[in-house]
Each structure stands twice: as structure tokens, then as C-alpha cells.
mmCIF file of C-alpha atoms in Angstrom:
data_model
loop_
_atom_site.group_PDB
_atom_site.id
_atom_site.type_symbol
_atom_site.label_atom_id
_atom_site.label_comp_id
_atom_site.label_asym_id
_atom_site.label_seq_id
_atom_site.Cartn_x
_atom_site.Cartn_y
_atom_site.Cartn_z
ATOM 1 C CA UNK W 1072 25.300 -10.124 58.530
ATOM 2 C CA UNK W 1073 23.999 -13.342 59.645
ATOM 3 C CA UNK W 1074 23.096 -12.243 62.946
ATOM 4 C CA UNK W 1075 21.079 -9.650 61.569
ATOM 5 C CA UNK W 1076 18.886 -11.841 59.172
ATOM 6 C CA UNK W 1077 18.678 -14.222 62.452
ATOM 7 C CA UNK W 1078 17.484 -11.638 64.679
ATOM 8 C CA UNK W 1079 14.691 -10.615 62.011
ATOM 9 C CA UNK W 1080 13.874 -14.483 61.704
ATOM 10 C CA UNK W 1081 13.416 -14.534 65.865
ATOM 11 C CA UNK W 1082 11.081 -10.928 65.711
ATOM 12 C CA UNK W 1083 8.994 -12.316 62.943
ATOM 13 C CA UNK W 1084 8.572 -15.283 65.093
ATOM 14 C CA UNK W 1085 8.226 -13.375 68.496
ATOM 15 C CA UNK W 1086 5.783 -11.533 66.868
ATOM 16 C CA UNK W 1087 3.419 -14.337 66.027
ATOM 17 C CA UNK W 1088 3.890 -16.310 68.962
ATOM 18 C CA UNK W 1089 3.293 -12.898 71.331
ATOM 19 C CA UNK W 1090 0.662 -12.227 69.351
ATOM 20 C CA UNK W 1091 -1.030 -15.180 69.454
ATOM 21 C CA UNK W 1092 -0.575 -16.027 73.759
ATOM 22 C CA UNK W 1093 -1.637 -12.285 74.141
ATOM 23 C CA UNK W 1094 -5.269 -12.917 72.760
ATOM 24 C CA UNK W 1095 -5.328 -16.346 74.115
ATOM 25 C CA UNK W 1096 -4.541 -15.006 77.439
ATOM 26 C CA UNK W 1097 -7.277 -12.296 76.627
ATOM 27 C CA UNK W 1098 -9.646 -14.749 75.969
ATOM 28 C CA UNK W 1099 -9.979 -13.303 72.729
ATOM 29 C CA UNK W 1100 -10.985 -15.756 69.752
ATOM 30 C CA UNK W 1101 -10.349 -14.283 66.375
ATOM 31 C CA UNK W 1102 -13.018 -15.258 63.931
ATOM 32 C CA UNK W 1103 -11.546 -16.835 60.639
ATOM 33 C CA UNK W 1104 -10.748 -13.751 58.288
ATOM 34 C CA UNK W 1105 -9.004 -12.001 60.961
ATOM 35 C CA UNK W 1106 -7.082 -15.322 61.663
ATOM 36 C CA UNK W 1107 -6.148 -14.681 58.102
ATOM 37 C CA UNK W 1108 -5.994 -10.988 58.112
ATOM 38 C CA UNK W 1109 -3.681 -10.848 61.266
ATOM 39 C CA UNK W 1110 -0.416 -12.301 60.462
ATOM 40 C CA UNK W 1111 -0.823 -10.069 56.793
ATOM 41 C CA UNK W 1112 -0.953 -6.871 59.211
ATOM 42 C CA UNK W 1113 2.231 -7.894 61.331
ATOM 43 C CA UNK W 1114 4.278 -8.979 57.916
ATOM 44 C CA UNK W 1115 3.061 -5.361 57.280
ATOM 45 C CA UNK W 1116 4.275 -3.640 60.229
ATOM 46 C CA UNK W 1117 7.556 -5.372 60.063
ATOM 47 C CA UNK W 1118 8.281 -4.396 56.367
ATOM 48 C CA UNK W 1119 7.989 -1.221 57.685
ATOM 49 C CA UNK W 1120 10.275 -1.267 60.656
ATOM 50 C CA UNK W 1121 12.854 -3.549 58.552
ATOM 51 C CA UNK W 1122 13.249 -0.733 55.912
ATOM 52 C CA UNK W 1123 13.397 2.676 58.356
ATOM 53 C CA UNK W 1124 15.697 0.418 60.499
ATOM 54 C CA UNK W 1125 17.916 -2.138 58.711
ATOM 55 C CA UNK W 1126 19.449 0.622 56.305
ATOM 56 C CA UNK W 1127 20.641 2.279 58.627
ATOM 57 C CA UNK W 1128 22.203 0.133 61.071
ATOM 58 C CA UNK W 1129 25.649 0.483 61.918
ATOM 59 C CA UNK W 1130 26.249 -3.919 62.359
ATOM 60 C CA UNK W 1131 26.092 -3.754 58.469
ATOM 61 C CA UNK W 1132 28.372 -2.866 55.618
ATOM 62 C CA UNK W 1133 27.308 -0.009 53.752
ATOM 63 C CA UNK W 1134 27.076 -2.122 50.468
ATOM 64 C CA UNK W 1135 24.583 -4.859 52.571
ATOM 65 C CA UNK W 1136 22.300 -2.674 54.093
ATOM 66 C CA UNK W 1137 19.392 -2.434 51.584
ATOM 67 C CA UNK W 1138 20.012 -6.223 50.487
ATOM 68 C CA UNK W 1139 19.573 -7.664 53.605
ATOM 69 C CA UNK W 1140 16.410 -4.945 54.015
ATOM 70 C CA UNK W 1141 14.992 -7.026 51.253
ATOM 71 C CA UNK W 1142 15.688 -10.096 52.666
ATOM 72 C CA UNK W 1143 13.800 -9.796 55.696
ATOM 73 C CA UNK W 1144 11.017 -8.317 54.091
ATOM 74 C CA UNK W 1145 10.795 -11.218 51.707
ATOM 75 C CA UNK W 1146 11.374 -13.189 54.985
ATOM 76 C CA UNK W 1147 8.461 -11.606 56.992
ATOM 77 C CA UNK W 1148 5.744 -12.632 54.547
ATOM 78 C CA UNK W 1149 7.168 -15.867 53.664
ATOM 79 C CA UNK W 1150 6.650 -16.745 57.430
ATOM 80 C CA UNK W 1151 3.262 -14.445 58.075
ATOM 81 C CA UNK W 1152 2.033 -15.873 54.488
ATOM 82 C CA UNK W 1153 2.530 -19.113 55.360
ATOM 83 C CA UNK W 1154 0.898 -18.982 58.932
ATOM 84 C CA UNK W 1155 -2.089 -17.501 56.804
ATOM 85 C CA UNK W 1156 -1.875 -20.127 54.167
ATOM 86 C CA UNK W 1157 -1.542 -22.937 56.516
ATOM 87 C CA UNK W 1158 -4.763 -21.211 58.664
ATOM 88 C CA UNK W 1159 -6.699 -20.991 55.186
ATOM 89 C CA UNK W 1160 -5.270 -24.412 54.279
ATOM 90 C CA UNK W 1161 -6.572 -25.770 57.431
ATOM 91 C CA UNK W 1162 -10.344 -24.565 57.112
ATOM 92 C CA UNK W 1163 -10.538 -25.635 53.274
ATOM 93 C CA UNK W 1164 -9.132 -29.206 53.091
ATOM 94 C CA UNK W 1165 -8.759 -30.488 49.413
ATOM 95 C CA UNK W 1166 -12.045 -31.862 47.936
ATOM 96 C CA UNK W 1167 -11.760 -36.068 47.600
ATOM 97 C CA UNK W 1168 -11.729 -37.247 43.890
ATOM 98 C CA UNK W 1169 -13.295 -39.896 42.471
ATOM 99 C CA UNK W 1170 -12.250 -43.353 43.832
ATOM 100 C CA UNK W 1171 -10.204 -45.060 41.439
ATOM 101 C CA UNK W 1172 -11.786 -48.247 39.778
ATOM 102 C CA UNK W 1173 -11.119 -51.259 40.172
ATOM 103 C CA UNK W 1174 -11.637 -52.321 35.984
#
């Protein structure tokens, strides 16, 4: 079961990373929604293959399939929402407060 959930881990992360060197090797600049938009779409596309694929593998126990289903799903857009986050994070930096006083 583990190698399962750490062969999903290692496609979520192929994904981004391929993704990413493809359209730098492209040339291709995403402007800043799509930056955002993108890693949404693969977590997307992965839920999808995760649920017509993982419940019916044979490397699983019948009882573990649609558990570990969830898991990666809940795994794909932990890592694609965070990639967005950190992107979003990135190009809105927290506002500076007031500088404490001295009296």
C-alpha cells in the first residue's frame, strides 16, 4: 500500500515538474492566473485518473482500494494547492503594519 501512495506522490510531482520544463523549454511564459489556474487543472486531471484507476488495481486489498483513492486525491491538491498558494503567496506579500513605538 505504501508503494502505491508513493508512486501517486512521484506522478503528482512529475507532473508539475514536466509541466513546468515543457513550457520553459517552449518558451512559453504563463501569465499570473494561469500560473494559478494550471496546477488546479492537473490536481484535476489526476483526481480523475486516481479514482478510474486506483480502485481497481490489483497491488491493493480489496478493503484499501477506495481509501487509498481518497488519499491521493486529497494528496494531489494538497501539493497542486500549495504550488498555487505559494505562486499567489509570492505575488501578494503581506502588507507591513505599523512600526511599533518606541513609548
Amino acid at each position: 500500500m505504501s508503494a502505491v501512495i508513493i508512486g501517486a506522490l512521484i506522478v503528482i510531482w512529475l507532473g508539475l515538474a514536466m509541466g513546468a520544463a515543457l513550457l520553459r523549454w517552449l518558451g512559453v511564459q504563463l501569465h499570473y492566473p494561469a500560473r494559478l489556474v494550471a496546477p488546479l487543472l492537473l490536481a484535476l486531471v489526476e483526481t480523475v485518473l486516481f479514482l478510474l484507476f486506483v480502485p481497481q488495481s490489483e497491488l491493493l486489498p480489496e478493503g484499501y482500494r477506495w481509501p487509498v483513492a481518497g488519499v491521493l486525491v486529497a494528496m494531489a491538491w494538497l501539493v497542486n494547492g500549495t504550488v498555487s498558494a505559494l505562486d499567489w503567496y509570492r505575488q501578494h506579500p503581506p502588507a507591513e503594519g505599523p512600526a511599533p513605538s518606541d513609548g
